Coordinates of C-alpha atoms and ligand atoms in Angstrom, one line a residue:
X1 CA -26.1 18.5 -5.3
X2 CA -23.2 16.6 -6.8
X3 CA -19.7 17.2 -5.3
X4 CA -17.2 17.5 -8.0
X5 CA -13.8 18.9 -8.4
X6 CA -10.4 18.6 -10.1
X7 CA -6.8 18.3 -9.2
X8 CA -5.1 21.7 -7.9
X9 CA -2.2 23.2 -7.1
X10 CA -1.5 23.6 -3.0
X11 CA 1.6 26.0 -3.8
X12 CA -0.6 29.1 -2.9
X13 CA -1.8 27.2 0.0
X14 CA -5.6 25.5 1.1
X15 CA -7.5 29.2 1.3
X16 CA -6.6 29.8 -2.5
X17 CA -7.6 26.5 -3.6
X18 CA -10.7 26.7 -2.1
X19 CA -11.4 30.1 -3.8
X20 CA -10.1 28.7 -6.9
X21 CA -12.6 25.8 -6.6
X22 CA -15.3 28.1 -6.5
X23 CA -14.3 30.2 -9.8
X24 CA -14.4 26.9 -11.6
X25 CA -17.8 25.6 -9.9
X26 CA -16.3 22.8 -8.2
X27 CA -17.9 21.9 -4.6
X28 CA -14.4 19.3 -3.7
X29 CA -11.3 19.0 -5.2
X30 CA -7.8 17.1 -4.8
X31 CA -4.4 18.8 -3.9
X32 CA -1.0 16.6 -3.6
X33 CA -0.1 16.7 0.5
X34 CA 3.6 17.4 -1.3
X35 CA 5.8 17.7 -4.5
X36 CA 4.1 14.2 -6.3
X37 CA 7.3 13.6 -8.0
X38 CA 9.5 14.2 -4.7
X39 CA 9.2 14.5 -0.8
X40 CA 9.0 18.2 -0.5
X41 CA 6.2 19.1 1.7
X42 CA 5.0 22.8 2.0
X43 CA 5.6 25.0 5.4
X44 CA 2.7 24.2 7.1
X45 CA 0.2 27.4 8.3
X46 CA -2.6 26.6 10.8
X47 CA -3.7 30.2 10.2
X48 CA -4.1 29.6 6.4
X49 CA -5.8 25.9 7.5
X50 CA -8.0 27.7 9.7
X51 CA -9.2 29.9 7.0
X52 CA -9.9 27.3 4.5
X53 CA -11.8 25.2 7.0
X54 CA -14.0 28.5 7.3
X55 CA -14.2 28.5 3.8
X56 CA -15.3 25.0 3.0
X57 CA -17.8 25.1 5.4
X58 CA -19.2 28.6 4.4
X59 CA -19.4 27.2 0.8
X60 CA -20.6 23.5 1.6
X61 CA -17.9 21.6 0.2
X62 CA -18.1 17.9 0.5
X63 CA -15.1 16.0 1.6
X64 CA -11.8 16.8 0.0
X65 CA -9.5 14.0 -1.6
X66 CA -5.8 14.9 -0.6
X67 CA -3.6 13.1 -2.7
X68 CA -0.1 11.4 -1.6
X69 CA 2.9 11.5 -3.6
X70 CA 3.5 9.2 -6.5
X71 CA 6.9 8.4 -5.4
X72 CA 5.4 7.1 -2.0
X73 CA 5.8 3.2 -2.5
X74 CA 4.9 1.7 1.1
X75 CA 6.1 -1.6 -0.7
X76 CA 9.6 -1.0 -2.2
X77 CA 12.0 -3.7 -1.6
X78 CA 14.8 -1.6 0.0
X79 CA 14.2 -1.5 3.5
X80 CA 15.6 2.5 3.8
X81 CA 13.3 3.6 1.0
X82 CA 10.1 1.7 2.6
X83 CA 11.0 3.0 5.8
X84 CA 11.5 7.0 4.4
X85 CA 7.9 6.5 2.7
X86 CA 6.2 5.1 5.6
X87 CA 7.6 8.3 7.2
X88 CA 6.0 10.7 4.8
X89 CA 2.6 8.6 5.3
X90 CA 3.1 9.5 9.0
X91 CA 3.9 13.0 8.1
X92 CA 1.2 13.3 5.7
X93 CA -1.6 12.0 8.2
X94 CA -0.5 14.7 10.7
X95 CA -0.8 17.2 8.4
X96 CA -4.4 16.0 7.4
X97 CA -5.4 16.6 10.7
X98 CA -5.3 20.1 10.3
X99 CA -8.2 19.8 7.8
X100 CA -10.3 17.4 9.8
X101 CA -12.8 15.1 8.2
X102 CA -11.5 14.8 4.8
X103 CA -10.0 12.2 2.8
X104 CA -6.2 10.9 1.8
X105 CA -5.6 8.8 -0.7
X106 CA -2.7 7.6 -2.3
X107 CA -1.3 4.4 -4.5
X108 CA -1.1 1.3 -2.8
X109 CA 2.1 0.6 -3.9
X110 CA 4.3 -1.5 -5.9
X111 CA 6.0 -4.3 -5.0
X112 CA 8.7 -4.4 -7.5
X113 CA 9.1 -8.2 -7.7
X114 CA 8.5 -8.9 -3.9
X115 CA 5.1 -10.8 -5.0
X116 CA 1.6 -9.5 -4.0
X117 CA 1.7 -11.0 -0.4
X118 CA 4.7 -9.5 0.6
X119 CA 4.0 -6.3 -0.8
X120 CA 0.2 -6.5 1.3
X121 CA 2.0 -7.2 4.3
X122 CA 4.6 -4.4 4.3
X123 CA 1.6 -2.0 3.2
X124 CA -0.1 -2.7 6.2
X125 CA 2.7 -2.2 8.2
X126 CA 3.0 0.6 7.3
X127 CA -0.6 2.2 7.8
X128 CA -0.9 0.2 11.4
X129 CA 2.0 2.7 12.5
X130 CA 0.8 5.7 10.7
X131 CA -2.7 5.3 12.2
X132 CA -2.2 4.5 15.5
X133 CA -2.3 8.0 16.6
X134 CA -6.0 8.1 15.7
X135 CA -5.9 11.2 13.3
X136 CA -9.4 12.4 12.1
X137 CA -8.5 11.4 8.8
X138 CA -10.0 8.5 6.5
X139 CA -7.0 7.2 4.1
X140 CA -8.5 5.8 1.1
X141 CA -6.7 3.0 -1.0
X142 CA -6.8 3.9 -4.8
X143 CA -7.6 1.3 -7.4
X144 CA -5.2 1.1 -9.8
X145 CA -4.8 -0.1 -13.3
X146 CA -2.8 -3.1 -12.6
X147 CA 0.2 -1.7 -14.5
X148 CA 4.0 -3.3 -13.8
X149 CA 4.0 -5.0 -10.0
X150 CA 1.6 -2.4 -8.9
X151 CA -0.5 -3.4 -6.2
X152 CA -4.9 -2.6 -6.1
X153 CA -5.7 -3.5 -9.6
X154 CA -7.8 -6.4 -8.1
X155 CA -10.6 -5.5 -5.7
X156 CA -9.3 -8.7 -3.6
X157 CA -6.2 -6.9 -3.0
X158 CA -7.6 -4.0 -1.5
X159 CA -9.7 -6.1 0.8
X160 CA -6.9 -7.4 1.9
X161 CA -4.7 -4.6 2.7
X162 CA -8.1 -3.0 4.6
X163 CA -8.6 -6.4 6.8
X164 CA -4.9 -6.5 6.9
X165 CA -5.0 -2.9 9.0
X166 CA -8.1 -4.0 10.5
X167 CA -9.0 -0.2 11.3
X168 CA -12.6 1.3 10.1
X169 CA -10.5 4.5 8.8
X170 CA -9.3 2.5 5.9
X171 CA -11.6 2.9 2.4
X172 CA -11.5 3.0 -1.2
X173 CA -11.0 5.3 -3.7
X174 CA -12.5 4.3 -7.2
X175 CA -10.7 5.7 -10.3
X176 CA -12.6 4.7 -13.5
X177 CA -9.7 5.1 -15.8
X178 CA -7.9 2.6 -13.4
X179 CA -10.7 0.0 -13.2
X180 CA -11.5 0.0 -16.4
X181 CA -7.6 -0.8 -17.6
X182 CA -7.6 -2.8 -15.2
X183 CA -10.5 -5.2 -17.1
X184 CA -13.7 -3.8 -14.7
X185 CA -16.5 -3.0 -17.5
X186 CA -17.7 0.1 -16.0
X187 CA -19.0 0.9 -19.9
X188 CA -21.3 -1.7 -20.2
X189 CA -21.5 -3.3 -17.0
X190 CA -21.4 -0.7 -13.9
X191 CA -23.9 -2.5 -11.8
X192 CA -22.2 -5.4 -12.4
X193 CA -18.6 -4.0 -11.3
X194 CA -20.1 -2.4 -8.4
X195 CA -21.5 -5.9 -7.5
X196 CA -18.2 -7.3 -7.5
X197 CA -17.0 -4.9 -5.6
X198 CA -19.5 -5.3 -2.3
X199 CA -19.2 -8.7 -2.8
X200 CA -15.0 -8.4 -2.5
X201 CA -14.9 -5.0 -0.6
X202 CA -18.3 -3.5 0.3
X203 CA -19.5 -0.6 -0.8
X204 CA -19.5 1.3 2.3
X205 CA -15.9 1.2 2.1
X206 CA -16.0 3.2 -1.3
X207 CA -15.7 6.9 -0.3
X208 CA -14.7 8.7 -3.2
X209 CA -14.2 8.9 -7.4
X210 CA -11.6 9.9 -9.3
X211 CA -13.6 10.5 -12.7
X212 CA -11.5 10.2 -15.5
X213 CA -11.7 8.7 -19.4
X214 CA -9.1 6.3 -20.6
X215 CA -6.5 6.8 -23.4
X216 CA -6.7 3.2 -23.9
X217 CA -8.8 0.1 -24.3
X218 CA -10.2 -1.7 -21.9
X219 CA -8.1 -4.2 -19.8
X220 CA -5.4 -2.4 -21.4
X221 CA -3.3 -1.8 -17.8
X222 CA -2.1 1.4 -19.0
X223 CA -3.2 4.0 -16.7
X224 CA -3.3 7.1 -19.3
X225 CA -5.9 9.6 -18.4
X226 CA -8.0 11.1 -21.1
X227 CA -10.9 13.8 -21.3
X228 CA -14.2 12.8 -20.5
X229 CA -16.0 11.9 -23.6
X230 CA -12.3 11.5 -25.4
X231 CA -11.4 8.3 -24.4
X232 CA -12.9 4.7 -24.4
X233 CA -15.3 5.4 -21.7
X234 CA -17.4 7.7 -23.5
X235 CA -19.8 10.7 -21.9
X236 CA -22.5 8.1 -21.5
X237 CA -20.4 6.1 -19.1
X238 CA -20.1 9.3 -16.7
X239 CA -23.7 10.0 -17.2
X240 CA -24.7 6.8 -15.3
X241 CA -21.9 7.0 -12.8
X242 CA -23.2 10.8 -11.6
X243 CA -26.9 9.6 -11.7
X244 CA -26.0 6.5 -9.8
X245 CA -27.9 6.5 -6.4
X246 CA -24.6 5.3 -4.7
X247 CA -21.9 6.7 -6.6
X248 CA -23.6 10.3 -7.2
X249 CA -23.2 10.7 -3.5
X250 CA -19.8 10.4 -3.6
X251 CA -16.6 13.2 -3.8
X252 CA -15.5 13.0 -7.4
X253 CA -12.7 14.6 -8.8
X254 CA -11.2 15.1 -12.3
X255 CA -7.5 14.2 -12.8
X256 CA -8.0 14.9 -16.8
X257 CA -5.3 16.4 -18.7
X258 CA -6.5 20.1 -18.5
X259 CA -6.0 23.0 -17.3
X260 CA -8.4 25.2 -15.1
X261 CA -10.5 26.8 -18.1
X262 CA -11.2 22.7 -19.3
X263 CA -11.9 21.6 -15.8
X264 CA -14.4 24.2 -15.4
X265 CA -16.6 22.8 -18.7
X266 CA -16.0 19.2 -17.3
X267 CA -17.5 19.9 -13.9
X268 CA -20.5 21.5 -15.8
X269 CA -21.0 18.5 -18.2
X270 CA -21.3 16.2 -15.1
X271 CA -23.5 18.5 -13.5
X272 CA -25.3 18.6 -17.0
X273 CA -25.3 15.0 -16.7
X274 CA -26.8 14.7 -13.5
X275 CA -29.4 16.9 -14.5
X276 CA -28.3 20.0 -12.4
Ligands
FE301 FE1 -3.8 8.7 -8.0
FE302 FE1 -6.5 8.6 -9.5
ZN303 ZN1 -4.1 7.0 -13.2

């Protein structure tokens, strides 16, 4: 059985997200740990977390893939802003401890002209500090489209972060739209891309997928998601992904331009492609 779901609004709490997921045929989901474009976090509710943990178990959910705020840039140039981003990371990981065993995915950051090496060192710094307490959460670096000064458009950059942190609790979330836009041909050469991932990072580090089609052509470095089958990746690419022996076992999160009914259709499509 595939673990497939989508991004859900966290405003009603964790248990409500589990119920919403179930209503659209999902058995995993993603949510923003705080306002995706700001820094405001929800009030903590241990009772809601405990109920959600029970419901996830009862519903045989796969690992959840929480998403850090887009505004959290661990390698921004101003020291105070960087420190603020690092403090948000710490707080997010501490909060994730109330939902043990799940993933926390985030965009590595944009070096804004400081250079890739400086940016990677700053990201490693923040991660080393945040991971020190040993929370029961695996952090996932997202593969990026390589837009502007974004770090994470090349597998080598993610590998440098993983090695720089030197902690087993760092893995990778592969976004199909992003890698395609970055110039990894998951449409015509999925096996070649995965062989490259394995050579550079190691496939054992791949923990989750963002399953998105792309509005833009191959290697466009753009990052605009599209509904499955309506973009430049196409349905057959997703058929190969869900039926792949390694990829098919990972939690798959839709981040397509959709509301719940559209997500329900895409979840059904992926299950159908997998022969469920
Ligand atoms: Fe993302
Ligand atoms: Fe993504
Ligand atoms: Zn994206």
